[in-house]
Amino acid sequence: MTVKWRSVCTFFSLKHNSPISRIALAILAVGVAAGCDKLGRDKGSPTGPSGPPAPGSTIVYDAVGASDADGVGSSVVCPPFVDCPNGMGYPQVAARQLKALAFDVSLVNLGIPTAVIGPDFQALGQQFGHFTLGNFIAGEVPSVRTNATLVTIFAGGNEINIITAALGGGAGAGDQAGYIDAQVKAFGADYATLLTGIRGRAGAARIVALNVPNLAGFPFLAQAPLGQRQAAQRAAVGMTKTVVNALVAQNVIVVDVMCDSRMYLPSNYSADGFHPNDAGYAFIAGEIVRAVTSSAYPAPQSDCSFMSMVPNP
């Protein structure tokens, strides 16, 4: 049965006519004005390094993401491309934690508020009324530094909300499950392009990717219709299982936020229910630091209870 639902606030995404979207535009303008360097390509290893950085070494850290990388929802929000040493988003907190471990850290936050992974999702969002300032492939990869030794990636939240908005707008009316699965495949194709671009610029970088949490368990969807939560869950589980978790075979370290109970604690979210607060970003940063410095970071779980937080149709 085809299910339609009302529109709700989105995770790491903003409406075109909202005051927050105008703030996001201002943040982005400040960041771009400060300089978004376009460096030449580096033909490094296609699979990146095999081990953690040596104690006391320099870590050149570029964070690829959306408003999560800027720390929206935290007590100190940072513009992209701008030095923000006191920021409370996960890249800034992780950088400080790494410095506390005696690493010399150079951080560039590339996160564009409202961004999605690729131009296809950006176009889909615009089609169904979800304002997006850009995408990772076109707007962030060209600014990855060629000497980066660490790149983190967090994608999926905005894309899921665009998928559910499209369903609510009538897309996939004859086969909503099939429509979701097709979008998951598109996400996988975009992720492959993203990794190729990052490794084409910084082949020596250690890549840490966060998989996609189950948005159906987030506070902002607590009162959403069951069909919307089911769709969000199907998309998130598909993206995590078939796209991000599979990247361990390509020497990508995967942080398993899908199966981390802390990702679903209301106390880890800001008042809007979809952006983490300081505590939420802090635990994500801690996992990134553990992934960066560990020689045997655990692989993501293939299954867990958080993958079925709502009953499937």
XYZ file of C-alpha atoms in Angstrom:
313
model
C 0.000 0.000 0.000
C 1.286 3.443 -0.863
C 1.747 5.637 2.202
C 1.785 9.445 2.168
C 2.943 11.537 5.088
C 3.382 15.025 6.280
C 6.662 16.874 5.997
C 8.867 16.998 9.087
C 12.192 18.612 9.946
C 15.176 16.924 8.333
C 18.402 15.544 9.734
C 21.372 17.719 8.698
C 19.078 19.449 6.151
C 17.242 22.770 6.068
C 14.183 24.162 4.353
C 14.737 26.811 1.662
C 12.587 29.469 3.294
C 13.655 28.899 6.896
C 15.732 31.390 8.909
C 18.234 28.578 9.477
C 18.730 28.202 5.723
C 19.618 31.891 5.492
C 22.100 31.404 8.329
C 23.538 28.429 6.462
C 24.013 30.582 3.378
C 25.800 33.187 5.463
C 28.014 30.539 7.063
C 28.902 29.135 3.665
C 29.665 32.582 2.261
C 32.052 33.284 5.129
C 33.760 29.967 4.593
C 34.158 30.370 0.851
C 35.443 33.913 1.290
C 38.062 32.584 3.694
C 39.364 30.316 0.975
C 38.425 26.933 -0.466
C 41.714 25.788 -1.930
C 41.662 23.963 -5.267
C 44.765 21.837 -5.358
C 46.128 19.556 -8.060
C 45.560 15.830 -8.141
C 47.851 13.389 -6.419
C 48.150 9.900 -7.845
C 48.594 8.085 -4.544
C 47.680 4.600 -3.486
C 44.081 3.694 -4.396
C 43.581 1.983 -1.065
C 45.300 4.352 1.325
C 47.561 3.505 4.275
C 47.451 0.257 6.214
C 48.198 1.460 9.717
C 47.546 4.243 12.244
C 49.724 7.367 12.366
C 52.927 7.152 14.354
C 52.731 8.646 17.857
C 53.536 12.345 17.796
C 53.282 12.631 14.019
C 51.405 15.235 11.988
C 47.789 14.515 11.026
C 46.415 16.555 8.135
C 42.670 16.105 8.652
C 39.950 17.013 6.158
C 36.316 16.429 7.185
C 33.794 15.729 4.397
C 30.199 16.170 5.548
C 27.181 18.423 5.871
C 26.068 20.556 8.827
C 27.198 17.753 11.139
C 30.794 18.654 10.275
C 30.007 22.265 11.187
C 28.577 21.236 14.560
C 25.067 22.578 13.960
C 23.131 21.899 17.152
C 26.192 22.303 19.346
C 27.171 25.246 21.516
C 29.823 26.444 19.001
C 28.961 26.147 15.299
C 31.784 26.515 12.764
C 31.683 27.836 9.177
C 33.177 25.509 6.562
C 36.756 26.078 5.351
C 37.508 28.311 8.361
C 39.806 27.609 11.310
C 37.513 27.118 14.306
C 39.597 25.708 17.163
C 36.838 25.986 19.774
C 34.133 24.346 17.649
C 32.002 21.631 19.214
C 31.245 19.569 16.103
C 32.851 16.158 15.856
C 35.777 17.216 13.582
C 36.811 20.032 15.899
C 36.453 17.899 19.041
C 38.333 15.017 17.410
C 41.146 17.372 16.405
C 41.492 18.595 19.983
C 41.475 15.041 21.308
C 44.188 14.053 18.848
C 46.250 17.070 19.886
C 45.863 15.970 23.499
C 47.460 12.674 22.427
C 50.504 14.659 21.233
C 49.660 14.628 17.519
C 50.228 17.789 15.498
C 46.831 18.290 13.818
C 45.857 20.495 10.887
C 42.070 20.440 10.398
C 40.029 21.747 7.475
C 36.285 21.317 7.868
C 34.742 20.994 4.393
C 31.179 20.490 5.618
C 28.560 22.377 3.599
C 25.262 22.863 5.465
C 22.382 20.927 3.825
C 24.754 19.159 1.404
C 24.195 15.659 0.033
C 26.630 13.154 -1.403
C 26.102 13.743 -5.110
C 24.397 15.935 -7.710
C 21.617 13.390 -8.267
C 20.402 13.675 -4.674
C 20.802 17.441 -4.824
C 18.555 17.551 -7.900
C 16.033 15.184 -6.284
C 15.911 17.367 -3.192
C 15.276 20.467 -5.229
C 12.522 18.652 -7.118
C 10.704 17.886 -3.871
C 11.296 21.134 -2.003
C 14.447 20.313 -0.009
C 16.931 23.148 -0.283
C 20.547 21.998 -0.655
C 23.576 24.247 -0.904
C 25.728 21.665 -2.642
C 27.040 18.123 -2.764
C 30.172 16.402 -1.543
C 31.423 15.277 -4.955
C 31.334 18.677 -6.655
C 31.608 21.003 -3.669
C 33.991 19.303 -1.246
C 36.225 16.773 -3.007
C 38.018 19.488 -5.056
C 39.120 21.079 -1.767
C 40.531 17.921 -0.158
C 44.189 18.708 0.415
C 46.640 16.583 -1.547
C 48.725 16.110 1.592
C 45.766 15.021 3.740
C 46.565 12.020 5.911
C 43.057 11.644 7.374
C 39.665 12.141 5.726
C 36.382 11.473 7.500
C 33.071 11.040 5.679
C 29.556 11.230 7.108
C 26.768 10.932 4.528
C 23.240 9.540 4.406
C 21.050 11.607 6.693
C 20.082 14.310 4.221
C 19.714 11.748 1.467
C 17.234 9.701 3.498
C 15.087 12.727 4.209
C 15.067 13.598 0.520
C 13.988 10.040 -0.286
C 11.100 10.185 2.190
C 10.103 13.628 0.896
C 10.027 12.214 -2.635
C 7.854 9.320 -1.479
C 5.534 11.733 0.272
C 5.346 13.710 -2.958
C 4.218 10.693 -4.951
C 7.491 9.174 -6.181
C 7.481 5.383 -6.290
C 3.708 5.285 -5.937
C 3.510 1.842 -7.508
C 6.433 0.360 -5.575
C 7.779 2.420 -2.714
C 10.150 -0.309 -1.508
C 11.603 -0.616 -4.986
C 12.005 3.151 -5.187
C 13.913 3.224 -1.893
C 16.169 0.372 -2.990
C 16.945 2.180 -6.258
C 17.952 5.285 -4.313
C 20.187 3.163 -2.075
C 21.926 1.903 -5.223
C 22.345 5.499 -6.397
C 23.870 6.350 -3.008
C 26.320 3.489 -3.493
C 27.320 4.733 -6.939
C 27.854 8.229 -5.549
C 29.926 6.857 -2.669
C 32.202 5.068 -5.144
C 32.660 8.316 -7.077
C 33.342 10.183 -3.828
C 36.047 7.729 -2.751
C 37.663 7.786 -6.176
C 37.793 11.569 -6.007
C 39.253 11.649 -2.502
C 41.877 9.035 -3.303
C 42.708 10.785 -6.557
C 43.641 13.860 -4.558
C 45.042 12.351 -1.343
C 46.038 8.767 -1.981
C 47.942 8.535 1.287
C 44.973 9.517 3.438
C 43.507 7.190 6.034
C 39.753 7.260 5.341
C 37.251 6.887 8.181
C 33.594 6.627 7.160
C 30.644 6.713 9.532
C 27.878 4.388 8.447
C 24.266 5.551 8.348
C 22.244 5.476 11.583
C 18.596 4.454 11.629
C 16.783 7.779 11.435
C 13.560 6.027 12.431
C 14.945 5.995 15.972
C 15.790 9.703 16.097
C 13.736 12.122 18.198
C 12.656 14.238 15.227
C 10.767 11.289 13.726
C 9.225 10.094 16.981
C 5.778 11.423 16.009
C 6.058 10.820 12.258
C 3.677 8.401 10.528
C 4.717 4.756 10.637
C 5.140 4.613 6.868
C 7.660 7.439 6.935
C 9.648 5.808 9.707
C 9.595 2.481 7.861
C 10.889 4.166 4.719
C 13.660 5.946 6.644
C 14.661 2.660 8.256
C 14.734 0.748 4.963
C 16.916 3.407 3.355
C 19.291 3.675 6.333
C 19.741 -0.072 6.729
C 20.266 -0.484 2.994
C 22.861 2.283 2.869
C 24.704 0.927 5.888
C 24.673 -2.752 4.958
C 25.205 -2.602 1.207
C 27.253 0.575 0.822
C 29.218 1.835 3.824
C 29.899 -1.362 5.776
C 31.141 -2.992 2.575
C 33.910 -0.387 2.358
C 36.027 -2.277 4.882
C 37.073 -4.429 1.916
C 38.542 -1.267 0.363
C 40.666 -0.394 3.397
C 38.171 2.152 4.705
C 37.665 2.202 8.470
C 33.942 2.189 9.261
C 32.619 3.694 12.486
C 29.443 1.785 13.319
C 27.021 4.478 14.448
C 24.116 2.370 13.161
C 24.635 -0.156 15.950
C 25.806 2.254 18.660
C 23.127 2.766 21.319
C 24.443 6.275 22.033
C 23.213 7.370 18.608
C 19.614 6.940 19.760
C 19.708 8.625 23.155
C 17.460 11.710 23.156
C 19.924 13.308 25.568
C 22.529 13.362 22.781
C 20.397 15.632 20.572
C 19.751 19.327 20.432
C 16.272 20.788 20.833
C 15.426 20.214 17.162
C 15.705 16.451 17.618
C 17.892 15.783 14.593
C 21.210 17.600 15.148
C 23.435 16.214 17.911
C 24.291 18.439 20.841
C 27.723 18.750 22.458
C 27.404 15.330 24.096
C 26.321 13.697 20.841
C 29.185 15.154 18.853
C 31.635 14.270 21.625
C 30.933 10.539 21.469
C 31.183 10.567 17.654
C 34.529 12.386 17.914
C 35.769 9.853 20.436
C 34.991 6.992 18.055
C 36.771 8.752 15.213
C 39.858 9.219 17.365
C 39.738 5.553 18.344
C 39.429 4.564 14.680
C 42.333 6.800 13.683
C 44.735 5.667 16.390
C 43.835 1.981 16.678
C 45.697 -0.723 14.798
C 42.689 -3.060 15.109
C 39.484 -1.036 15.106
C 36.474 -3.403 15.114
C 34.543 -3.985 11.904
C 30.901 -2.846 11.840
C 28.231 -5.307 12.876
C 26.367 -7.075 10.090
C 23.147 -6.983 12.106
C 21.834 -5.454 15.325
C 18.556 -4.557 16.985
C 18.839 -0.924 15.864
C 18.302 -2.025 12.265
C 14.714 -2.981 13.081
C 13.547 -0.282 15.470
C 10.175 -0.057 13.751
C 8.221 -3.041 12.363
C 8.755 -3.582 8.666
C 5.663 -3.487 6.430
